[in-house]
Structure formats: C-alpha cells, structure tokens
Amino acid sequence: MLRFKSIISRIVFLHIVAVAITSILMSLALSWLLSFATDNIHDKAMQEQAVSVGNRLGLDSDGRLQLDLPLDLLGLYSQAYGRYSYAVIDDKGTVLFSSLPDHTALFPADTRQAPVEFLHHRRGNATVFGASVKKTIGDQTVWIQTGEDLANRDVLTDDIVADFYRNVGWITLPILLVLLLADIAIFRRALRPLREASEIAEGIAPERPGVRLPTEAIPREVRPLVSAVNQGLDRLEEGFRIQRDFTADAAHELRTPLAVLRSRIDLLEDPKMGDALRHDVDGMAHIISQLLDIAELDTLALQPGEKADLQAVAAGIAEFVAPLALAQGKDIALSGPTEPVWVRGNAEMLGRAIRNLAENAINHTAPGSTVEFVVEDNGTINVLDRGPGIGEDERKLIFRRFWRRDRRKQGSTGLGLSIVQRIAELHSASITVENREPSGACFSLKFVALKS
Ligand SMILES: Nc1ncnc2c1ncn2[C@@H]1O[C@H](COP(=O)(O)OP(=O)(O)OP(=O)(O)O)[C@@H](O)[C@H]1O
Ligand SMILES: [Mg+2]
C-alpha cells in the first residue's frame, strides 16, 4: 500500500485520483446529456416534418386522400437527396403514400396507438430514425411517418457532441489542477504556524523550561496536540522546579548543622584534631555552596539591559583570591585596559564564574608560578595558569557536573566548571580552553561587549 509521510503529498495524490475520475465522469455525463438533448431536437424536428407533411394531405372530390407536396418538400424527400423520407399509412397499415422507391412504410413496427411515436428501423445498412404522427382527415385516420437516415445525420450536431466530449476533459483538467494548486497553497499556509511552533519547540531545554508553544495560530484540528504538549511541559517544569527546590533546600538545611559542627570543633581540646576537622568541614561547606550556586543558577535569568564592568569584577575577584594563592606560595597578576570594559551581564554572576576559574587555576598552577587575569576590551577575560593543562580528551568532560580528574582530592566537587558554563550560557558568552607552552591552561570567557 502507498504510504505518504507528508500531508501535502497525500493531498496531491488523492487530488490527482479525484481529478482523473472527475474529468472522465464529467465528460461522460455531459456528453450523454448533450446527445440526449440532440436526440430530443431530432425527434422534435421529425415530428414537425410529419406535421408539415400532414398539412399537405387533403381529400379530393371523390373523398380520396391526396398528398400535394410543394417543391421544397419534394426536394427534401427526393431519392437523390436520400437523407429524409416519409410515408403515410392508414389505420390498417396500408401504405398510402411513400417517398421510398419500393413504396413501403418507414417503420413496419409502427403500432399506430399513440398520437405521436418516435421509432427507428434498420433499412439495408442504414438506420432510419423518425416519428409517426396520427392525423384525422374527414372520417379517415392516417399516420404520417417521417425519418432521417442517420448515416446522413446532421454533421454539425454530431461534431458538437464529439468536440464537447473531447473538450470537456481538457477544460476540467486545468480547472481541477488550479484547484489542486490552491489546496496546496491553503495547506501550506495552514501548516505554517505548526512549522513556527516546531522551531520554538527546538528551543525547549532544561535551562529554558518556561518555553510554551503558541496555540493561537495553530489550526483547530491540531490544537489539541499542541495544547497537550504544553500541558506536558507544564508538568515537566513543575517536576523540575520541585527537584531544584529540593537541592536548594537540602543545601540550605545542611548549613545549620555545619555551623553547629564548626562551633563544637572550636570547643575541642586537641588543636591538631580541631584543625583537621575544620578542614573537613570547610570542604563540606564548599560542596554545599557549589550545590546552592547550581540550584540558584538553574532558576536565574539575565535581566534585559543589565551590564557589568568586566575589568572591575576581575579586579575584585583577584583581590578576593589573592590570600588563597599566597597561602599556597603562588602569585596573582591582573592586566587589562585602564578603561572599564562594559559587557552585557550581571556582576555577581560574572564574579562567580571568574572566581571558579581563578580557584581552579590557583589549585593547579605550579608552586611559585603566577596565575594571570587578562581582560581584553572586546569583553574577554582569560585566566592563565602554569599547571598541567587540560588534555584534548578532557575538554568536554571538565564541564560535566561532578567530573574531576582526581576523585580523591579533598574539597573538589567537580561543580565549578559546570557553574562557569551555566553562567556563560545565561550571558550568551562563549567559553574556550587552550593549553599553554610549555605548560598550563588558558580559560577564556568571551562576553557580549557593550559600546560604552
Ligand atoms: N586550570 C586547570 N588545570 C588543570 N585541570 C583543571 C583546571 N581546571 C579544572 N581542571 C580539572 O577539571 C576538573 C573539574 O573542574 P571543576 O572546577 O568543575 O571542579 P573542581 O575544581 O574539581 O571542584 P569545584 O570547582 O566544584 O570546587 C577538576 O577537578 C580538574 O581535574
Ligand atoms: Mg573548580
């Protein structure tokens, strides 16, 4: 069986079948109607001829029937012309007058019952079609038969019928094809909102759970499907929200017991044990803060028109992480334009992204080396270190949540770069990683720079 994936090709196929059937049926019906009409005209003409022949019948002085045809009628019924013929028969069937050479009736089967009858009769290899009309003259009743040899039938009417039959097909075909084109155009128009909805649907993603398909322009027949998809998205968004809230709530809830734990550690008498435990608690606090950041970023959207000075944010973060670097015997350097570098974005979020990159750089750069912050006036910030760098095969993995090269490393959750990536996404910024010679990594965040 034929299967069409597209509605339009299905319509085209059905239309072509319908066009073919309609043109055949239409031309058949019309030609039948036309030939019926011409037959009718022919019958009428024959009846009129019989009447005019009848009008020429009269009685002579002896009371016998006489037929006195004028010249034009004589010509019409002449043997030479051969097309028309007449005969007059009485109520017993005796032929009184006949234009036929053998002086016979035109229609031997004439029942002579009805006042007007239409008959046909095969004579030799010709078929004579005609009428038999009753007429009473004095006390005599006669039937006047007139006929036409259809081999000679009016060529004009036949031609019209034949032409009609041919032309109807040719006329209906283009009309129906125009209809088909109109249908395709209508359908394409009707499907356009669906195409637009599909484009919107392509943008549905976990970070954009609020996207809904527009239903106003959607054809009524498909609207239930689109509404059902929207309702499904509502439920998904709700599920998403519950999950996110749970992460945020859980992280929040953990903060209090951690604070309690920290104060209890302070009460410990063994300072060595206290330091070790404090370090563990700091690690846990870091995990919780990263989890909270993730949960919060999932709900955040950038306000339109928000802008931040990348240079100032970078300077703030450099200052913030400097003690951490110094504690590990590493240095921080910041370079960039003296003018502010305005980018589209939220300063707080930009700071979080740069802080994560800076912490990674400080943690991985070799002792005694410097972590550099380089701000460019095109809205880019580069964070460079002198660590082991990122292998080709790791470039995708590092942005995954909870991925880290060394799982045993304390205080490392593997969430930092996924936070950076999410912030970049929210800012339509791009993030790239490259390795440095002879060693080290360079993480670049390119934000959308603003003119002033
Ligand atoms: N500058 C870098 N040099 C070398 N490796 C890096 C660098 N930055 C990140 N990585 C590798 O990528 C992993 C993932 O980094 P990410 O910042 O996501 O998590 P993390 O630093 O381990 O934990 P968190 O940032 O949540 O404290 C790190 O564990 C590390 O193995
Ligand atoms: Mg990190």
Coordinates of C-alpha atoms and ligand atoms in Angstrom, one line a residue:
M1 CA 0.0 0.0 0.0
L2 CA 1.1 3.5 -0.7
R3 CA 2.2 5.4 2.3
F4 CA 2.7 9.2 2.4
K5 CA 4.7 10.8 5.1
S6 CA 3.6 14.3 4.2
I7 CA 0.1 15.5 4.2
I8 CA 0.7 17.6 1.1
S9 CA 1.9 14.6 -0.9
R10 CA -1.2 12.7 0.3
I11 CA -3.4 15.6 -0.8
V12 CA -1.7 15.8 -4.2
F13 CA -2.1 12.0 -4.7
L14 CA -5.8 12.0 -3.7
H15 CA -6.4 15.1 -5.8
I16 CA -4.9 13.5 -8.9
V17 CA -7.1 10.4 -8.5
A18 CA -10.1 12.7 -7.9
V19 CA -9.1 14.9 -10.9
A20 CA -8.8 11.8 -13.2
I21 CA -12.2 10.3 -12.0
T22 CA -14.0 13.6 -12.2
S23 CA -12.8 14.5 -15.7
I24 CA -13.8 11.1 -17.0
L25 CA -17.2 11.1 -15.3
M26 CA -17.9 14.7 -16.1
S27 CA -17.2 14.4 -19.8
L28 CA -19.2 11.1 -19.9
A29 CA -22.1 12.8 -18.1
L30 CA -22.0 15.9 -20.2
S31 CA -21.7 14.1 -23.5
W32 CA -24.6 11.9 -22.5
L33 CA -26.7 14.9 -21.6
L34 CA -25.7 16.6 -24.9
S35 CA -26.5 13.6 -27.0
F36 CA -29.8 13.3 -25.2
A37 CA -30.6 16.9 -26.0
T38 CA -29.6 16.5 -29.7
D39 CA -31.8 13.3 -29.9
N40 CA -34.6 15.3 -28.5
I41 CA -34.1 18.1 -31.0
H42 CA -34.0 15.5 -33.8
D43 CA -37.3 13.9 -32.5
K44 CA -38.9 17.3 -32.5
A45 CA -37.7 18.1 -36.0
M46 CA -39.0 14.8 -37.3
Q47 CA -42.4 15.4 -35.6
E48 CA -42.6 18.8 -37.2
Q49 CA -41.7 17.3 -40.5
A50 CA -44.6 14.8 -40.1
V51 CA -46.9 17.6 -39.2
S52 CA -46.0 19.6 -42.2
V53 CA -46.4 16.6 -44.5
G54 CA -49.8 16.0 -42.8
N55 CA -50.7 19.6 -43.6
R56 CA -50.3 18.7 -47.2
L57 CA -52.9 15.9 -47.0
G58 CA -56.3 16.6 -48.3
L59 CA -59.4 14.9 -49.8
D60 CA -60.2 15.1 -53.5
S61 CA -63.6 15.5 -54.9
D62 CA -64.1 11.7 -54.6
G63 CA -63.3 11.8 -51.0
R64 CA -59.9 10.1 -51.5
L65 CA -56.8 11.2 -49.8
Q66 CA -54.4 13.3 -51.8
L67 CA -50.8 14.4 -50.9
D68 CA -49.8 17.6 -52.5
L69 CA -46.2 18.4 -51.6
P70 CA -44.7 21.7 -52.6
L71 CA -41.4 21.8 -54.4
D72 CA -39.2 22.4 -51.5
L73 CA -40.6 19.4 -49.6
L74 CA -40.4 17.3 -52.7
G75 CA -36.7 18.1 -52.9
L76 CA -36.2 17.3 -49.3
Y77 CA -37.7 13.8 -49.7
S78 CA -36.2 13.2 -53.1
Q79 CA -34.3 9.9 -53.8
A80 CA -31.4 12.0 -54.9
Y81 CA -31.0 13.6 -51.6
G82 CA -31.7 10.3 -49.8
R83 CA -31.5 11.7 -46.3
Y84 CA -35.2 12.2 -45.4
S85 CA -38.1 10.1 -46.2
Y86 CA -41.8 9.9 -45.4
A87 CA -44.7 7.5 -45.7
V88 CA -48.4 7.8 -44.9
I89 CA -50.2 4.7 -43.8
D90 CA -53.8 4.2 -42.9
D91 CA -55.3 2.5 -39.8
K92 CA -54.9 -0.9 -41.3
G93 CA -51.2 -0.4 -42.1
T94 CA -51.7 0.0 -45.8
V95 CA -49.2 2.4 -47.3
L96 CA -51.0 5.3 -49.0
F97 CA -48.0 7.4 -49.9
S98 CA -44.3 6.9 -49.6
S99 CA -41.1 8.6 -50.7
L100 CA -39.3 5.3 -50.7
P101 CA -38.5 3.7 -54.0
D102 CA -40.3 0.5 -53.0
H103 CA -43.3 2.4 -51.8
T104 CA -43.1 0.9 -48.3
A105 CA -43.7 2.2 -44.8
L106 CA -40.7 3.7 -42.9
F107 CA -41.4 1.9 -39.7
P108 CA -43.1 -1.5 -40.3
A109 CA -43.2 -1.9 -36.5
D110 CA -45.4 1.2 -36.0
T111 CA -48.1 0.1 -33.6
R112 CA -50.3 3.1 -34.5
Q113 CA -51.5 3.5 -30.9
A114 CA -50.1 6.8 -29.6
P115 CA -50.8 10.1 -31.4
V116 CA -47.0 10.7 -31.6
E117 CA -44.4 8.0 -31.5
F118 CA -40.6 8.0 -32.1
L119 CA -39.3 5.0 -33.9
H120 CA -36.3 3.6 -35.7
H121 CA -35.8 0.9 -38.2
R122 CA -32.9 -0.7 -40.0
R123 CA -33.1 -0.4 -43.7
G124 CA -30.2 -2.1 -45.5
N125 CA -27.1 -0.9 -43.8
A126 CA -28.7 2.4 -42.8
T127 CA -30.8 3.1 -39.7
V128 CA -33.7 5.5 -40.1
F129 CA -34.8 7.5 -37.0
G130 CA -38.0 9.3 -37.1
A131 CA -41.6 10.0 -35.8
S132 CA -45.0 8.7 -36.5
V133 CA -47.8 11.3 -36.1
K134 CA -51.5 10.5 -36.1
K135 CA -53.9 12.7 -38.1
T136 CA -57.5 12.5 -38.9
I137 CA -58.8 13.8 -42.1
G138 CA -62.6 13.6 -42.6
D139 CA -63.5 10.2 -41.3
Q140 CA -60.1 8.7 -42.1
T141 CA -57.2 8.3 -39.7
V142 CA -53.7 8.1 -41.0
W143 CA -50.2 8.0 -39.6
I144 CA -47.6 10.2 -41.2
Q145 CA -44.1 8.7 -40.7
T146 CA -41.0 10.9 -41.4
G147 CA -37.5 9.7 -40.9
E148 CA -33.9 10.6 -41.3
D149 CA -31.2 8.2 -42.4
L150 CA -28.7 8.7 -39.5
A151 CA -25.8 7.8 -41.7
N152 CA -26.5 11.2 -43.1
R153 CA -27.5 12.8 -39.9
D154 CA -26.7 16.5 -39.3
V155 CA -23.0 16.5 -39.2
L156 CA -22.9 19.7 -37.2
T157 CA -24.7 18.4 -34.1
D158 CA -22.6 15.3 -34.2
D159 CA -19.5 17.3 -34.4
I160 CA -20.6 19.4 -31.5
V161 CA -21.2 16.3 -29.4
A162 CA -17.8 14.8 -30.3
D163 CA -16.0 18.1 -29.7
F164 CA -17.7 18.6 -26.5
Y165 CA -16.8 15.2 -25.3
R166 CA -13.1 15.9 -26.0
N167 CA -13.1 19.5 -24.8
V168 CA -14.8 18.9 -21.5
G169 CA -11.9 16.7 -20.5
W170 CA -9.4 19.3 -21.4
I171 CA -11.3 22.1 -19.7
T172 CA -12.0 20.2 -16.4
L173 CA -8.3 19.1 -16.2
P174 CA -6.8 22.6 -15.8
I175 CA -9.6 23.8 -13.6
L176 CA -9.1 20.9 -11.3
L177 CA -5.3 21.4 -11.4
V178 CA -5.8 25.0 -10.4
L179 CA -8.0 23.8 -7.5
L180 CA -5.2 21.4 -6.5
L181 CA -2.6 24.2 -6.5
A182 CA -5.0 26.3 -4.5
D183 CA -5.4 23.5 -2.0
I184 CA -1.7 23.0 -1.7
A185 CA -1.2 26.8 -1.1
I186 CA -4.0 26.8 1.5
F187 CA -2.5 23.8 3.3
R188 CA 1.0 25.3 3.3
R189 CA -0.5 28.4 4.9
A190 CA -2.4 26.4 7.4
L191 CA 0.8 24.4 8.3
R192 CA 3.0 27.5 8.7
P193 CA 2.1 28.1 12.4
L194 CA 3.0 24.4 13.0
R195 CA 6.4 25.0 11.4
E196 CA 6.9 28.0 13.6
A197 CA 5.8 26.0 16.7
S198 CA 8.4 23.4 15.8
E199 CA 11.1 26.0 15.7
I200 CA 10.1 27.2 19.1
A201 CA 9.9 23.6 20.3
E202 CA 13.6 23.1 19.2
G203 CA 14.5 25.7 21.9
I204 CA 13.0 23.7 24.7
A205 CA 15.8 22.7 27.1
P206 CA 16.3 22.1 30.8
E207 CA 17.6 25.7 31.3
R208 CA 14.6 27.1 29.4
P209 CA 11.7 25.2 31.0
G210 CA 9.3 28.1 30.6
V211 CA 9.1 27.8 26.8
R212 CA 5.5 27.1 25.5
L213 CA 4.2 26.5 22.0
P214 CA 1.9 29.2 20.7
T215 CA -1.6 27.9 20.1
E216 CA -3.4 31.0 18.7
A217 CA -2.4 30.5 15.1
I218 CA -2.5 26.7 15.2
P219 CA -5.3 25.1 13.1
R220 CA -8.1 23.8 15.3
E221 CA -7.6 20.2 14.2
V222 CA -4.0 20.1 15.6
R223 CA -4.5 22.4 18.6
P224 CA -5.3 19.6 21.0
L225 CA -1.9 18.0 20.3
V226 CA -0.1 21.3 20.8
S227 CA -2.1 22.1 24.0
A228 CA -1.3 18.6 25.3
V229 CA 2.4 19.2 24.6
N230 CA 2.2 22.5 26.5
Q231 CA 0.4 20.8 29.4
G232 CA 3.1 18.1 29.4
L233 CA 5.7 20.9 29.5
D234 CA 3.8 22.5 32.5
R235 CA 4.1 19.2 34.4
L236 CA 7.8 18.8 33.5
E237 CA 8.5 22.3 34.6
E238 CA 6.7 21.7 37.9
G239 CA 8.7 18.5 38.4
F240 CA 11.9 20.3 37.5
R241 CA 11.1 23.1 40.0
I242 CA 10.4 20.6 42.8
Q243 CA 13.8 18.9 42.1
R244 CA 15.6 22.2 42.0
D245 CA 13.9 23.5 45.2
F246 CA 14.9 20.2 46.8
T247 CA 18.6 20.7 46.0
A248 CA 18.5 24.3 47.2
D249 CA 16.5 23.4 50.4
A250 CA 18.8 20.5 51.1
A251 CA 21.9 22.7 50.7
H252 CA 20.3 25.3 52.9
E253 CA 19.3 22.9 55.6
L254 CA 22.9 21.5 55.7
R255 CA 24.3 24.9 56.6
T256 CA 22.9 25.0 60.1
P257 CA 24.3 21.6 61.2
L258 CA 27.6 22.5 59.7
A259 CA 27.7 25.8 61.7
V260 CA 26.8 23.8 64.8
L261 CA 29.6 21.3 64.0
R262 CA 32.1 24.1 63.5
S263 CA 31.3 25.6 66.9
R264 CA 31.6 22.2 68.5
I265 CA 35.0 21.7 66.9
D266 CA 36.1 25.0 68.4
L267 CA 35.4 23.6 71.8
L268 CA 37.7 20.6 71.2
E269 CA 40.8 20.5 73.4
D270 CA 43.1 18.8 70.8
P271 CA 44.1 21.6 68.4
K272 CA 45.5 19.2 65.8
M273 CA 42.3 17.2 65.7
G274 CA 40.4 20.6 65.6
D275 CA 42.4 21.8 62.5
A276 CA 41.8 18.5 60.7
L277 CA 38.1 18.6 61.4
R278 CA 37.8 22.3 60.5
H279 CA 39.5 21.5 57.1
D280 CA 36.9 18.7 56.5
V281 CA 34.0 21.0 57.5
D282 CA 35.4 23.7 55.1
G283 CA 35.4 21.1 52.3
M284 CA 31.8 20.2 53.1
A285 CA 30.8 23.9 53.2
H286 CA 32.4 24.3 49.8
I287 CA 30.3 21.4 48.4
I288 CA 27.2 22.9 49.8
S289 CA 27.9 26.4 48.5
Q290 CA 28.6 24.9 45.0
L291 CA 25.3 23.0 45.2
L292 CA 23.4 26.1 46.2
D293 CA 25.0 28.0 43.3
I294 CA 24.0 25.3 40.8
A295 CA 20.4 25.3 42.2
E296 CA 20.2 29.0 42.1
L297 CA 21.6 29.4 38.6
D298 CA 19.0 26.9 37.2
T299 CA 16.3 29.5 38.1
L300 CA 18.2 32.6 37.1
A301 CA 17.6 34.6 34.0
L302 CA 19.5 37.7 33.0
Q303 CA 17.5 40.9 33.3
P304 CA 17.4 42.8 30.0
G305 CA 19.7 45.8 30.0
E306 CA 21.9 44.5 32.8
K307 CA 25.6 45.4 32.4
A308 CA 28.8 45.0 34.3
D309 CA 32.3 46.2 34.2
L310 CA 34.4 43.1 33.5
Q311 CA 37.6 44.9 34.5
A312 CA 36.3 45.9 37.9
V313 CA 34.8 42.4 38.5
A314 CA 38.1 40.7 37.6
A315 CA 40.0 43.1 39.9
G316 CA 37.6 42.3 42.8
I317 CA 38.0 38.6 42.3
A318 CA 41.8 38.9 42.0
E319 CA 41.8 40.7 45.4
F320 CA 39.4 38.1 46.9
V321 CA 41.5 35.0 45.9
A322 CA 44.9 36.6 46.5
P323 CA 45.2 35.3 50.1
L324 CA 44.4 31.8 48.9
A325 CA 47.1 32.0 46.3
L326 CA 49.6 33.5 48.7
A327 CA 48.9 30.8 51.2
Q328 CA 50.0 28.2 48.6
G329 CA 53.1 30.2 47.6
K330 CA 51.5 31.3 44.3
D331 CA 51.0 34.8 42.7
I332 CA 48.1 36.6 41.1
A333 CA 48.6 39.1 38.3
L334 CA 45.9 41.3 36.6
S335 CA 46.3 43.1 33.4
G336 CA 43.9 44.8 31.1
P337 CA 42.7 48.2 29.8
T338 CA 42.5 51.2 32.1
E339 CA 39.0 52.0 30.9
P340 CA 36.0 50.0 32.2
V341 CA 35.1 47.1 29.9
W342 CA 31.3 47.0 29.8
V343 CA 29.6 43.7 29.0
R344 CA 26.1 42.5 29.0
G345 CA 25.7 40.7 32.3
N346 CA 25.2 40.5 36.0
A347 CA 28.3 41.5 38.0
E348 CA 27.5 39.0 40.8
M349 CA 27.3 36.1 38.3
L350 CA 30.3 37.2 36.4
G351 CA 32.3 37.2 39.6
R352 CA 31.2 33.7 40.5
A353 CA 32.4 32.4 37.1
I354 CA 35.7 34.2 37.3
R355 CA 36.2 33.0 40.9
N356 CA 35.7 29.4 39.9
L357 CA 38.2 29.8 37.1
A358 CA 40.6 31.5 39.4
E359 CA 40.3 28.9 42.1
N360 CA 40.9 26.1 39.6
A361 CA 44.0 28.0 38.3
I362 CA 45.4 28.6 41.7
N363 CA 44.8 24.9 42.7
H364 CA 46.5 23.6 39.6
T365 CA 49.3 26.1 38.9
A366 CA 52.7 25.0 39.9
P367 CA 54.0 26.4 43.3
G368 CA 55.9 29.6 42.8
S369 CA 54.1 30.4 39.5
T370 CA 51.7 33.2 38.7
V371 CA 48.0 33.0 37.8
E372 CA 47.2 35.7 35.3
F373 CA 44.0 37.5 34.7
V374 CA 44.0 39.2 31.3
V375 CA 40.9 41.4 30.5
E376 CA 40.5 42.5 26.8
D377 CA 38.4 45.4 25.7
N378 CA 36.3 43.1 23.4
G379 CA 34.7 41.6 26.6
T380 CA 37.0 38.7 27.1
I381 CA 38.6 37.5 30.3
N382 CA 41.5 35.0 30.2
V383 CA 42.6 33.1 33.3
L384 CA 46.0 31.6 32.7
D385 CA 48.0 29.2 34.9
R386 CA 51.1 27.1 34.8
G387 CA 49.6 23.8 35.8
P388 CA 49.3 20.5 33.9
G389 CA 46.8 21.9 31.3
I390 CA 43.7 20.1 30.0
G391 CA 44.1 17.1 27.7
E392 CA 42.2 17.0 24.4
D393 CA 40.1 14.1 25.7
E394 CA 39.2 16.0 28.8
R395 CA 37.9 19.2 27.2
K396 CA 34.3 18.1 27.2
L397 CA 34.4 16.1 30.4
I398 CA 35.6 19.0 32.6
F399 CA 32.3 20.9 32.2
R400 CA 30.2 17.9 33.4
R401 CA 28.8 18.1 36.8
F402 CA 30.8 16.3 39.4
W403 CA 33.6 15.4 37.0
R404 CA 37.1 15.8 38.3
R405 CA 40.4 14.3 37.3
D406 CA 41.3 13.2 40.8
R407 CA 38.3 12.0 42.8
R408 CA 40.3 11.6 46.0
K409 CA 41.3 15.3 46.1
Q410 CA 39.7 16.9 49.1
G411 CA 37.4 20.0 48.7
S412 CA 36.9 19.4 45.0
T413 CA 33.3 18.8 43.9
G414 CA 33.6 18.9 40.2
L415 CA 30.9 21.5 40.0
G416 CA 32.9 24.7 39.4
L417 CA 33.3 24.5 35.6
S418 CA 29.6 23.5 35.1
I419 CA 28.7 26.6 37.1
V420 CA 31.0 28.7 34.8
Q421 CA 29.4 27.1 31.8
R422 CA 25.9 27.8 33.0
I423 CA 26.8 31.4 33.7
A424 CA 28.3 31.7 30.2
E425 CA 25.1 30.3 28.7
L426 CA 23.0 32.8 30.6
H427 CA 25.1 35.6 29.2
S428 CA 25.3 34.2 25.7
A429 CA 29.0 34.1 26.3
S430 CA 31.5 31.5 24.9
I431 CA 34.0 29.6 27.0
T432 CA 37.1 28.1 25.5
V433 CA 40.1 26.2 26.9
E434 CA 43.6 26.1 25.5
N435 CA 46.9 24.7 26.7
R436 CA 49.9 27.0 27.1
E437 CA 53.5 26.4 26.2
P438 CA 55.4 24.9 27.9
S439 CA 52.7 24.1 30.4
G440 CA 49.4 25.4 31.8
A441 CA 45.9 26.1 30.8
C442 CA 44.2 29.2 29.5
F443 CA 40.4 29.5 30.1
S444 CA 38.7 32.3 28.1
L445 CA 35.3 33.7 28.7
K446 CA 34.0 36.0 26.0
F447 CA 31.1 38.1 26.9
V448 CA 29.0 40.4 24.8
A449 CA 30.8 43.7 24.9
L450 CA 28.8 46.9 25.1
K451 CA 29.8 50.2 23.4
S452 CA 30.2 52.4 26.5
Ligands
LIG1 N1 43.1 25.1 35.4 C1 43.1 23.7 35.4 N2 44.1 23.0 35.1 C2 44.1 21.6 35.1 N3 43.0 20.9 35.4 C3 41.8 21.6 35.7 C4 41.8 23.0 35.7 N4 40.6 23.5 36.0 C5 39.9 22.3 36.2 N5 40.6 21.2 36.0 C6 40.1 19.8 36.1 O1 38.8 19.8 35.9 C7 38.1 19.3 37.0 C8 36.7 19.9 37.1 O2 36.9 21.2 37.5 P1 35.7 21.9 38.3 O3 36.1 23.3 38.6 O4 34.5 21.7 37.6 O5 35.6 21.1 39.6 P2 36.6 21.1 40.8 O6 37.5 22.3 40.7 O7 37.2 19.8 40.9 O8 35.6 21.3 42.0 P3 34.9 22.7 42.5 O9 35.3 23.7 41.4 O10 33.5 22.4 42.5 O11 35.4 23.0 43.8 C9 39.0 19.5 38.1 O12 38.8 18.5 39.1 C10 40.3 19.3 37.5 O13 40.7 18.0 37.4
MG2 MG 36.9 24.2 40.4

